[in-house]
Coordinates of C-alpha atoms and ligand atoms in Angstrom, one line a residue:
M108 CA -13.0 -0.4 10.3
S109 CA -12.7 -2.9 7.3
E110 CA -11.1 -6.3 8.0
Y111 CA -9.6 -8.5 5.3
D112 CA -8.0 -11.9 5.2
Y113 CA -5.1 -10.4 3.3
I114 CA -3.9 -6.9 2.9
V115 CA -1.3 -6.6 0.2
I116 CA 0.7 -3.3 0.1
G117 CA 2.0 -2.6 -3.4
S118 CA 0.9 -3.3 -7.0
G119 CA 4.0 -4.5 -8.8
I120 CA 4.5 -8.1 -9.7
A121 CA 4.8 -9.2 -6.0
G122 CA 1.6 -7.4 -4.9
L123 CA -0.5 -8.4 -7.9
Y124 CA 0.6 -12.1 -8.1
T125 CA 0.2 -12.6 -4.4
A126 CA -3.3 -10.9 -4.4
L127 CA -4.4 -13.2 -7.3
L128 CA -3.4 -16.3 -5.4
A129 CA -4.7 -15.0 -2.1
S130 CA -8.1 -14.3 -3.6
E131 CA -8.7 -18.0 -3.8
Q132 CA -8.2 -18.2 0.0
G133 CA -10.2 -15.2 1.3
S134 CA -10.9 -11.5 1.0
V135 CA -8.1 -9.3 -0.3
I136 CA -7.3 -5.7 -0.7
I137 CA -4.4 -4.2 -2.6
I138 CA -3.3 -0.8 -1.2
T139 CA -0.9 1.1 -3.5
K140 CA 0.5 4.7 -3.3
G141 CA 0.3 5.6 -7.0
S142 CA -1.7 4.3 -9.9
I143 CA -1.8 0.5 -10.2
D144 CA 1.1 0.4 -12.7
D145 CA 3.3 2.9 -10.9
C146 CA 6.1 0.5 -9.9
N147 CA 9.5 -0.9 -10.8
T148 CA 8.0 -4.0 -12.4
K149 CA 6.6 -2.1 -15.4
H150 CA 10.2 -1.0 -16.3
A151 CA 11.8 -4.5 -16.2
Q152 CA 13.3 -5.2 -19.6
G153 CA 15.5 -8.2 -19.8
G154 CA 13.1 -10.9 -18.6
I155 CA 12.7 -13.8 -16.1
A156 CA 15.3 -16.5 -15.5
A157 CA 14.1 -20.1 -15.4
P158 CA 15.9 -23.4 -16.1
I159 CA 13.5 -24.5 -18.9
G160 CA 15.9 -24.8 -21.8
E161 CA 17.1 -28.1 -23.4
N162 CA 20.6 -27.8 -22.0
D163 CA 19.6 -26.4 -18.7
T164 CA 18.8 -27.9 -15.3
P165 CA 17.7 -26.5 -11.9
E166 CA 21.2 -27.6 -10.7
L167 CA 22.9 -25.3 -13.2
H168 CA 20.6 -22.4 -12.3
F169 CA 21.3 -23.1 -8.6
N170 CA 25.1 -23.1 -9.2
D171 CA 25.0 -19.8 -11.2
T172 CA 22.9 -18.1 -8.5
L173 CA 25.2 -19.2 -5.7
K174 CA 28.2 -18.1 -7.6
A175 CA 26.8 -14.6 -8.2
G176 CA 25.7 -14.4 -4.5
D177 CA 29.4 -14.6 -3.5
G178 CA 29.1 -16.8 -0.5
L179 CA 26.0 -15.3 1.2
C180 CA 23.1 -17.0 -0.6
D181 CA 20.9 -19.3 1.5
P182 CA 21.3 -22.6 -0.4
E183 CA 17.8 -23.8 0.7
S184 CA 16.1 -20.7 -0.7
V185 CA 18.1 -21.0 -4.0
R186 CA 17.2 -24.6 -4.4
I187 CA 13.6 -23.7 -3.9
L188 CA 14.0 -20.9 -6.4
A189 CA 15.5 -23.1 -9.1
S190 CA 13.3 -26.1 -8.7
E191 CA 10.0 -24.3 -8.5
A192 CA 10.8 -21.9 -11.3
P193 CA 9.3 -24.0 -14.2
D194 CA 5.9 -24.3 -12.5
R195 CA 5.8 -20.6 -11.7
I196 CA 6.5 -19.8 -15.4
S197 CA 3.7 -22.1 -16.4
D198 CA 1.4 -20.1 -14.0
L199 CA 2.4 -16.9 -15.8
V200 CA 1.7 -18.4 -19.2
R201 CA -1.7 -19.6 -17.9
L202 CA -2.5 -16.1 -16.7
G203 CA -1.7 -14.8 -20.2
V204 CA 1.8 -13.3 -20.2
P205 CA 2.8 -13.3 -23.8
F206 CA 6.4 -14.6 -23.7
D207 CA 8.2 -14.3 -27.0
T208 CA 8.3 -17.5 -29.0
V209 CA 9.8 -19.0 -32.2
N210 CA 7.8 -21.7 -33.9
G211 CA 5.7 -22.0 -30.7
A212 CA 8.7 -22.5 -28.4
I213 CA 9.6 -19.9 -25.8
T214 CA 12.7 -18.0 -26.8
L215 CA 15.5 -18.0 -24.2
T216 CA 18.4 -15.5 -24.2
L217 CA 21.7 -15.3 -22.3
E218 CA 22.5 -12.7 -19.7
A219 CA 25.7 -12.0 -17.7
A220 CA 26.8 -14.8 -15.3
H221 CA 24.2 -17.3 -16.5
S222 CA 26.0 -20.4 -17.9
V223 CA 23.3 -21.1 -20.5
P224 CA 20.5 -19.1 -22.2
R225 CA 17.6 -19.1 -19.7
I226 CA 16.0 -15.7 -19.8
L227 CA 12.3 -15.6 -21.0
H228 CA 11.2 -12.3 -22.4
A229 CA 8.1 -10.6 -23.7
G230 CA 7.7 -7.9 -26.4
G231 CA 11.5 -8.1 -26.8
D232 CA 12.6 -5.8 -24.0
A233 CA 9.2 -5.0 -22.6
T234 CA 8.9 -8.0 -20.2
G235 CA 7.9 -6.1 -17.1
A236 CA 5.3 -4.0 -18.9
H237 CA 3.6 -7.1 -20.3
I238 CA 3.7 -8.8 -16.9
E239 CA 2.3 -5.8 -15.1
A240 CA -0.5 -5.3 -17.7
T241 CA -1.4 -9.0 -17.7
L242 CA -1.6 -9.3 -13.9
S243 CA -3.4 -6.1 -13.4
T244 CA -6.0 -7.2 -16.0
R245 CA -6.5 -10.4 -14.1
V246 CA -6.8 -8.5 -10.8
R247 CA -9.6 -6.6 -12.4
D248 CA -11.2 -9.8 -13.8
Y249 CA -11.0 -11.4 -10.4
K250 CA -12.7 -8.3 -8.9
I251 CA -10.0 -7.8 -6.3
K252 CA -10.4 -4.5 -4.5
V253 CA -7.5 -2.1 -5.3
L254 CA -7.1 1.2 -3.4
E255 CA -4.9 3.5 -5.5
Y256 CA -3.2 6.7 -4.3
C257 CA -3.2 5.4 -0.8
L258 CA 0.1 5.5 1.1
V259 CA 0.6 3.0 4.0
T260 CA 2.2 4.9 6.8
D261 CA 2.2 2.4 9.7
I262 CA 1.9 -1.3 10.4
V263 CA -0.1 -2.0 13.5
V264 CA 1.3 -4.8 15.7
E265 CA -0.2 -5.8 19.0
N266 CA 1.4 -8.3 21.4
G267 CA 3.7 -9.5 18.6
V268 CA 0.9 -10.1 16.1
T269 CA 0.1 -8.0 13.0
K270 CA -3.3 -6.5 13.2
G271 CA -3.4 -4.2 10.2
V272 CA -2.2 -0.9 8.7
T273 CA -2.8 2.8 8.8
A274 CA -2.8 4.6 5.5
L275 CA -3.1 8.1 4.1
D276 CA -5.6 8.7 1.3
L277 CA -3.5 10.9 -0.9
R278 CA -6.5 12.3 -2.7
T279 CA -8.6 13.3 0.3
G280 CA -5.9 13.6 3.0
S281 CA -7.9 11.4 5.3
V282 CA -6.3 8.7 7.5
L283 CA -7.7 5.2 7.1
D284 CA -7.3 2.1 9.2
F285 CA -7.5 -1.5 8.0
E286 CA -7.4 -4.8 9.9
C287 CA -6.2 -8.1 8.5
K288 CA -5.2 -11.6 9.3
N289 CA -2.3 -11.6 7.0
L290 CA -0.3 -8.6 5.8
V291 CA 1.9 -8.9 2.8
L292 CA 4.5 -6.1 2.2
A293 CA 5.2 -5.9 -1.5
T294 CA 6.5 -2.4 -1.6
G295 CA 9.6 -2.8 -3.8
G296 CA 13.0 -1.2 -3.5
A297 CA 14.7 2.0 -2.7
G298 CA 16.6 3.2 -5.8
N299 CA 15.8 6.8 -5.0
L300 CA 18.4 6.7 -2.2
F301 CA 21.0 7.5 -4.9
R302 CA 21.6 10.3 -7.4
L303 CA 21.6 8.0 -10.4
T304 CA 19.1 5.2 -10.4
T305 CA 17.2 3.0 -12.9
N306 CA 14.1 3.0 -10.6
P307 CA 11.1 5.3 -11.0
D308 CA 10.2 7.8 -8.3
V309 CA 8.0 5.3 -6.4
A310 CA 11.0 3.3 -5.1
T311 CA 11.6 5.0 -1.8
G312 CA 12.3 2.2 0.7
D313 CA 8.8 2.6 2.4
G314 CA 8.5 -1.1 3.2
V315 CA 11.9 -1.3 4.8
A316 CA 11.1 1.7 7.1
L317 CA 7.5 0.4 7.9
A318 CA 8.8 -3.1 8.8
F319 CA 11.7 -1.8 10.8
K320 CA 9.5 0.5 12.9
A321 CA 7.1 -2.4 13.4
G322 CA 9.9 -4.5 14.9
A323 CA 10.8 -6.7 11.9
E324 CA 14.3 -7.8 11.2
L325 CA 16.2 -6.3 8.3
T326 CA 19.2 -8.0 6.8
D327 CA 21.9 -7.7 4.0
M328 CA 21.1 -3.9 3.7
E329 CA 24.7 -3.1 2.6
F330 CA 24.2 -5.0 -0.7
Y331 CA 22.8 -2.6 -3.2
Q332 CA 23.2 -3.5 -6.8
F333 CA 24.4 -0.9 -9.3
H334 CA 23.4 -1.7 -12.8
P335 CA 26.4 -1.1 -15.1
T336 CA 24.5 0.5 -18.0
G337 CA 22.1 3.3 -17.2
L338 CA 21.6 5.6 -20.2
R339 CA 23.7 8.8 -19.9
L340 CA 22.3 11.2 -22.5
P341 CA 22.4 14.9 -21.5
G342 CA 19.1 16.1 -20.1
V343 CA 17.5 12.6 -20.3
P344 CA 16.3 11.0 -17.1
P345 CA 18.1 7.7 -16.3
F346 CA 16.8 4.8 -18.4
L347 CA 18.1 1.3 -18.3
I348 CA 20.0 -0.3 -21.2
S349 CA 19.3 -3.9 -20.4
E350 CA 21.9 -6.6 -19.5
A351 CA 20.5 -8.5 -22.4
V352 CA 22.1 -6.0 -24.8
R353 CA 25.5 -7.3 -23.6
G354 CA 24.1 -10.8 -23.6
E355 CA 23.3 -10.4 -27.3
G356 CA 26.9 -9.2 -28.1
G357 CA 27.0 -5.5 -27.2
I358 CA 30.5 -4.3 -26.5
L359 CA 31.6 -1.7 -23.8
R360 CA 34.0 0.9 -25.1
N361 CA 35.7 3.8 -23.2
V362 CA 35.5 7.4 -24.4
E363 CA 38.5 6.7 -26.7
G364 CA 36.5 4.0 -28.4
N365 CA 38.5 1.1 -27.0
P366 CA 37.0 -2.1 -25.5
F367 CA 38.1 -2.5 -21.9
M368 CA 36.2 -5.2 -20.1
I369 CA 38.7 -7.9 -20.9
D370 CA 41.3 -5.9 -19.0
Y371 CA 39.2 -6.3 -15.8
A372 CA 37.5 -9.8 -16.1
P373 CA 37.9 -12.9 -18.1
E374 CA 34.2 -13.0 -18.8
A375 CA 34.5 -9.5 -20.2
E376 CA 31.0 -8.0 -20.9
L377 CA 29.4 -11.0 -19.3
A378 CA 31.0 -10.7 -15.9
P379 CA 28.7 -10.3 -12.9
R380 CA 27.0 -6.9 -12.5
G381 CA 29.1 -5.6 -9.6
V382 CA 32.3 -6.4 -11.5
V383 CA 31.1 -4.7 -14.7
A384 CA 29.8 -1.6 -12.8
R385 CA 33.1 -1.2 -10.9
S386 CA 35.2 -1.7 -14.1
I387 CA 33.2 1.0 -15.8
L388 CA 33.8 3.3 -12.8
F389 CA 37.5 2.7 -12.9
E390 CA 37.6 3.2 -16.7
M391 CA 35.7 6.5 -16.4
R392 CA 38.2 7.7 -13.7
K393 CA 41.1 6.6 -15.9
T394 CA 39.8 8.5 -18.9
G395 CA 38.4 11.4 -17.0
S396 CA 34.9 10.9 -18.3
D397 CA 31.5 10.6 -16.7
R398 CA 30.4 7.8 -19.2
V399 CA 31.5 4.9 -21.4
F400 CA 29.7 3.6 -24.4
L401 CA 27.8 0.4 -25.3
D402 CA 28.2 -0.5 -29.0
V403 CA 25.6 -2.6 -30.9
T404 CA 26.4 -1.1 -34.3
H405 CA 28.0 -4.5 -35.4
L406 CA 24.8 -6.4 -34.7
P407 CA 22.3 -7.0 -37.4
V408 CA 19.8 -4.1 -37.5
S409 CA 16.9 -6.6 -37.5
K410 CA 18.2 -8.2 -34.3
V411 CA 18.4 -4.8 -32.5
L412 CA 15.0 -3.8 -33.6
T413 CA 13.3 -7.1 -32.6
R414 CA 15.1 -7.8 -29.4
F415 CA 15.3 -4.2 -28.1
P416 CA 12.3 -2.3 -29.6
N417 CA 11.8 -0.1 -26.5
I418 CA 15.5 0.7 -26.0
Y419 CA 15.7 1.5 -29.7
K420 CA 12.6 3.7 -29.6
F421 CA 13.5 5.5 -26.4
C422 CA 17.0 6.4 -27.7
F423 CA 15.7 7.3 -31.1
D424 CA 13.1 9.6 -29.6
H425 CA 16.0 11.3 -27.7
G426 CA 18.0 11.8 -30.9
L427 CA 20.2 8.6 -30.9
D428 CA 19.9 5.8 -33.5
I429 CA 21.6 2.9 -31.7
T430 CA 22.0 0.9 -34.9
K431 CA 24.4 3.7 -36.1
G432 CA 25.8 5.4 -33.0
L433 CA 27.3 4.3 -29.6
I434 CA 25.1 4.4 -26.5
P435 CA 26.5 6.6 -23.7
V436 CA 26.1 4.7 -20.4
A437 CA 27.2 4.9 -16.7
P438 CA 26.3 2.7 -13.6
A439 CA 23.1 3.5 -11.7
A440 CA 21.5 2.2 -8.5
H441 CA 19.2 -0.7 -9.5
Y442 CA 18.3 -3.3 -7.0
M443 CA 18.1 -3.8 -3.2
M444 CA 19.4 -7.3 -2.4
G445 CA 18.7 -6.9 1.3
G446 CA 15.4 -6.1 3.0
V447 CA 12.9 -7.6 5.4
K448 CA 14.3 -10.9 6.5
T449 CA 12.0 -13.8 5.7
N450 CA 12.2 -17.6 5.8
S451 CA 11.5 -19.7 2.8
W452 CA 7.7 -19.2 3.4
G453 CA 7.9 -15.4 3.2
E454 CA 7.4 -15.1 7.0
T455 CA 9.1 -12.4 9.0
N456 CA 9.8 -12.5 12.7
I457 CA 6.4 -10.9 13.4
K458 CA 3.4 -13.2 13.3
G459 CA 1.1 -12.4 10.4
L460 CA 3.6 -10.1 8.6
F461 CA 5.0 -11.4 5.3
A462 CA 7.3 -9.8 2.7
A463 CA 7.5 -10.5 -1.0
G464 CA 9.5 -9.1 -3.9
E465 CA 12.3 -6.6 -3.8
V466 CA 11.4 -5.5 -0.2
A467 CA 12.0 -9.0 1.1
C468 CA 15.3 -10.7 1.7
T469 CA 14.6 -14.4 1.2
G470 CA 18.3 -15.3 1.0
T471 CA 18.2 -16.1 -2.7
H472 CA 20.4 -13.2 -3.9
G473 CA 23.1 -13.2 -1.3
A474 CA 25.6 -10.4 -1.8
N475 CA 24.8 -10.0 -5.5
R476 CA 21.6 -10.8 -7.5
L477 CA 22.0 -12.9 -10.7
A478 CA 20.4 -11.0 -13.5
S479 CA 16.7 -11.7 -14.0
N480 CA 16.3 -13.7 -10.8
S481 CA 14.3 -10.9 -9.2
M482 CA 10.9 -11.5 -10.8
L483 CA 11.4 -15.2 -10.5
E484 CA 12.0 -14.9 -6.8
V485 CA 8.8 -12.9 -6.5
L486 CA 6.8 -15.7 -8.2
V487 CA 8.3 -18.5 -6.2
F488 CA 8.1 -17.0 -2.8
S489 CA 4.7 -15.2 -3.2
K490 CA 3.2 -18.5 -4.0
R491 CA 4.7 -20.0 -0.9
I492 CA 3.3 -17.2 1.3
V493 CA -0.2 -18.0 0.0
E494 CA 0.3 -21.8 0.3
K495 CA 1.4 -21.3 3.9
T496 CA -1.4 -18.9 5.0
G497 CA -4.0 -20.8 3.0
K498 CA -3.3 -24.0 4.7
K499 CA -2.8 -22.2 8.0
I500 CA 0.4 -24.1 8.6
I501 CA 1.7 -23.3 12.0
I502 CA 4.5 -20.7 12.2
S503 CA 7.8 -22.2 11.1
S504 CA 11.2 -21.3 12.4
P505 CA 13.2 -18.4 11.1
R506 CA 15.8 -18.9 8.4
Q507 CA 18.9 -20.1 10.2
V508 CA 21.9 -18.0 9.1
S509 CA 25.2 -17.0 10.6
E510 CA 24.6 -13.4 11.5
I511 CA 25.4 -10.5 13.8
K512 CA 22.5 -8.6 15.2
C513 CA 22.7 -4.8 15.4
H514 CA 20.7 -1.8 16.5
L515 CA 20.7 1.8 15.3
S516 CA 22.1 3.6 18.3
P517 CA 21.6 7.3 18.8
I518 CA 24.6 9.3 17.5
K519 CA 25.5 12.6 19.1
T520 CA 27.2 15.1 16.8
N521 CA 28.1 18.7 17.3
K522 CA 28.4 19.3 13.6
S523 CA 26.1 21.9 12.2
I524 CA 24.1 20.1 9.5
N525 CA 22.3 21.4 6.4
P526 CA 18.7 20.4 6.3
V527 CA 17.9 17.3 4.3
N528 CA 16.0 17.2 1.0
L529 CA 15.9 14.5 -1.6
R530 CA 18.7 15.9 -3.7
V531 CA 21.2 16.3 -0.8
L532 CA 20.3 12.8 0.5
Q533 CA 20.9 11.3 -3.0
E534 CA 24.2 13.1 -3.4
L535 CA 25.4 11.9 0.0
M536 CA 24.5 8.3 -0.7
W537 CA 25.9 8.4 -4.2
N538 CA 29.2 9.9 -3.1
K539 CA 29.8 8.1 0.2
V540 CA 27.8 4.9 0.1
G541 CA 27.9 4.3 -3.7
I542 CA 29.7 1.8 -5.9
I543 CA 33.1 2.2 -4.1
R544 CA 33.0 2.8 -0.4
E545 CA 35.6 3.5 2.4
K546 CA 35.5 4.1 6.1
S547 CA 35.7 7.9 6.4
G548 CA 33.0 8.5 3.8
L549 CA 30.8 5.9 5.5
V550 CA 31.3 7.4 8.9
Q551 CA 30.4 10.8 7.5
A552 CA 27.2 9.3 5.9
V553 CA 26.1 7.6 9.1
E554 CA 26.6 10.7 11.2
T555 CA 24.8 12.9 8.7
L556 CA 21.9 10.5 8.3
A557 CA 21.6 10.2 12.1
A558 CA 21.6 13.9 12.5
W559 CA 18.9 14.2 9.8
Q560 CA 16.8 11.6 11.5
N561 CA 16.9 13.7 14.7
C562 CA 15.7 16.9 13.0
L563 CA 13.2 15.6 10.4
P564 CA 9.7 17.1 11.1
E565 CA 6.8 14.7 11.6
P566 CA 5.7 13.5 8.1
S567 CA 2.3 14.7 6.9
D568 CA 2.2 14.1 3.1
R569 CA 3.6 11.7 0.5
H570 CA 6.8 13.6 0.0
T571 CA 7.6 13.9 3.7
Y572 CA 6.8 10.3 4.5
E573 CA 9.0 9.2 1.6
L574 CA 11.8 11.4 2.7
N575 CA 11.6 10.0 6.2
N576 CA 11.6 6.5 4.9
L577 CA 14.6 7.1 2.6
V578 CA 16.6 8.6 5.5
L579 CA 16.0 5.6 7.7
T580 CA 16.7 3.2 4.8
G581 CA 19.8 5.1 3.9
R582 CA 21.0 4.9 7.5
L583 CA 20.5 1.1 7.6
V584 CA 22.5 0.8 4.3
S585 CA 25.3 3.0 5.5
E586 CA 25.6 1.4 8.9
A587 CA 25.8 -2.1 7.4
A588 CA 28.3 -0.9 4.8
L589 CA 30.5 0.5 7.6
I590 CA 30.3 -2.6 9.7
R591 CA 31.2 -5.0 6.9
E592 CA 35.0 -4.5 6.7
E593 CA 35.6 -6.5 3.5
S594 CA 34.5 -6.5 -0.2
R595 CA 31.9 -9.0 -1.3
G596 CA 29.4 -9.1 -4.1
A597 CA 27.9 -5.6 -4.7
H598 CA 29.6 -4.2 -1.6
F599 CA 33.1 -2.9 -2.4
R600 CA 35.4 -1.2 0.2
S601 CA 38.5 0.3 -1.2
D602 CA 40.0 0.1 2.3
F603 CA 39.2 -3.6 2.5
P604 CA 39.3 -4.8 -1.1
Q605 CA 39.4 -8.5 -0.4
H606 CA 36.9 -11.1 0.9
S607 CA 37.3 -12.0 4.5
L608 CA 36.3 -15.5 5.9
K609 CA 35.3 -13.7 9.1
W610 CA 32.6 -12.0 7.1
E611 CA 30.8 -15.0 5.7
K612 CA 27.8 -13.9 7.7
H613 CA 24.9 -11.5 7.6
I614 CA 24.3 -8.2 9.3
T615 CA 20.8 -8.0 10.7
F616 CA 19.2 -4.9 12.2
T617 CA 16.3 -4.9 14.7
N618 CA 14.5 -2.1 16.4
C619 CA 13.6 -4.1 19.5
Ligands
FAD975 C1 14.6 -0.5 -15.2 C2 14.5 -1.8 -14.5 C3 14.7 -3.0 -15.2 C4 14.6 -4.3 -14.5 N1 14.8 -5.4 -15.2 C5 14.6 -6.6 -14.6 C6 14.6 -7.8 -15.4 O1 14.8 -7.8 -16.6 N2 14.3 -9.0 -14.7 C7 14.1 -9.1 -13.4 O2 13.9 -10.1 -12.8 N3 14.1 -7.9 -12.7 C8 14.3 -6.7 -13.2 N4 14.3 -5.6 -12.5 C9 14.0 -5.7 -11.1 C10 12.5 -6.0 -10.9 O3 11.8 -5.2 -11.9 C11 12.0 -5.6 -9.6 O4 12.8 -6.1 -8.6 C12 10.6 -6.2 -9.4 O5 9.8 -5.7 -10.4 C13 10.1 -5.7 -8.0 O6 8.7 -6.0 -7.9 P1 8.0 -5.6 -6.6 O7 6.5 -6.0 -6.9 O8 8.7 -6.2 -5.5 O9 8.1 -4.0 -6.5 P2 7.5 -2.9 -7.5 O10 7.3 -3.4 -8.8 O11 8.5 -1.8 -7.4 O12 6.2 -2.5 -6.8 C14 6.2 -1.8 -5.5 C15 4.8 -1.3 -5.3 O13 4.7 -0.9 -3.9 C16 3.9 0.3 -3.9 N5 4.3 1.0 -2.6 C17 5.6 1.3 -2.2 N6 5.5 1.9 -1.0 C18 4.2 2.0 -0.6 C19 3.4 2.5 0.5 N7 4.0 3.1 1.5 N8 2.1 2.4 0.5 C20 1.4 1.9 -0.6 N9 2.1 1.4 -1.7 C21 3.4 1.4 -1.7 C22 4.4 1.0 -5.1 O14 3.5 2.1 -5.4 C23 4.4 -0.1 -6.1 O15 3.1 -0.4 -6.6 C24 14.4 -4.3 -13.1 C25 14.1 -3.1 -12.4 C26 14.2 -1.9 -13.1 C27 14.0 -0.7 -12.3

């Protein structure tokens, strides 16, 4: 059996960046279930937030992040995020990420709920693609071992210490075992829980399920961010129309052509994501439509073409010239705020198990992520994982939060239940655990998911492993959403539409 100092699961920004840093400390292998660039990261458009502008400070970034997080951010994590951001951006520049510049200075744009322009971008709206390409080139330069098309199916823990992983080689069907000193989960999110998502097929909650089964704590699972503007063209798979389009002056109009955001929020198009997504949903219901429109026809054509070349090209290739016509959009599942609970060094409650990126819950996003803070969080906390493991600092204490600890209890139901497949799971989650939730729908979702868990066959291939992982992740999201009897951040309960002081705490699940 092969043994490594570091096993990194996943090859998005979290996996690649962690592996690059870890390779200076010892032997590293990246295990990833698709090709190296099959991940959410490649699709990120808007950019990375960092307080590097003339009128910006880490304090301002800290305040904006806290405000978006709606009372549930961990202030220490957010302070680390904002203060270490400039150095991590310098790292990316050194690694060769070609951020857009004007006269040699990095260009910064504004996005919703940021008080000043602070979003760095590359190739206009191709930031994630440039980051993924640059980091994977460096991984090759550094000769880091990458095992593609290999699905991790289990984390091996003995006496409370992480020992390694079991994986399925998807090309040969053979089962492989690997040992390690440090295991970094960098498996991304779970957008495929929902019928409409901006995420590619690869985002199936594997890391959440692997960690939960291994005994790790999962927290904030009820907070799933729905992006307000997924493209809604007939027959075209969901595609993100970046936040930055509204940041640059795009206007949301209902099917009758009228702007409506100002009726819902004083910040109008630049209100936080959850507010915009819900406003769109209300407006769609009011007008009996399954979409609204984003209008950029008033912006200079040159600006649209230089800032949003990919969005322009994608729409143009599907028959829509966005400089002349309105863009049909609707909300879609986008980002998992919750995940594997870590402290500010990326450590979980299991010795030797770390989590980085979208699968981790470091406490920086709270109940709602501030736009473009996700890739920044990856850089800041991945670096801290390697700092910690490299210096062999003794295990530090868990992140201290006010929380209630929960378990998934067996649920008995006499209901006859249709067998689960990806489509019915996504419909259930979209309809009952989506943007607007209420008790009876959530109870129905929890019971159905529990019944599916009981009758799912043993997984044997990629599809069945992913379906198992999605059902477990969906159950954690639904149970948490049912427990939280209030509305906060991305979690909206029509039966409890207000904040409740009682709920200024986290919901944490354990399997032990
Ligand atoms: C369309 C879109 C636009 C976005 N725009 C922005 C933006 O502008 N700014 C921003 O900050 N964020 C943005 N985000 C969010 C951001 O891109 C992601 O949160 C971030 O890229 C996640 O990186 P990651 O490395 O954690 O996960 P990913 O990039 O998703 O990588 C996960 C990796 O884990 C692998 N994996 C998963 N399960 C297994 C398994 N069982 N075995 C082996 N490998 C496994 C996958 O194959 C993949 O390689 C956007 C997301 C999307 C979808």
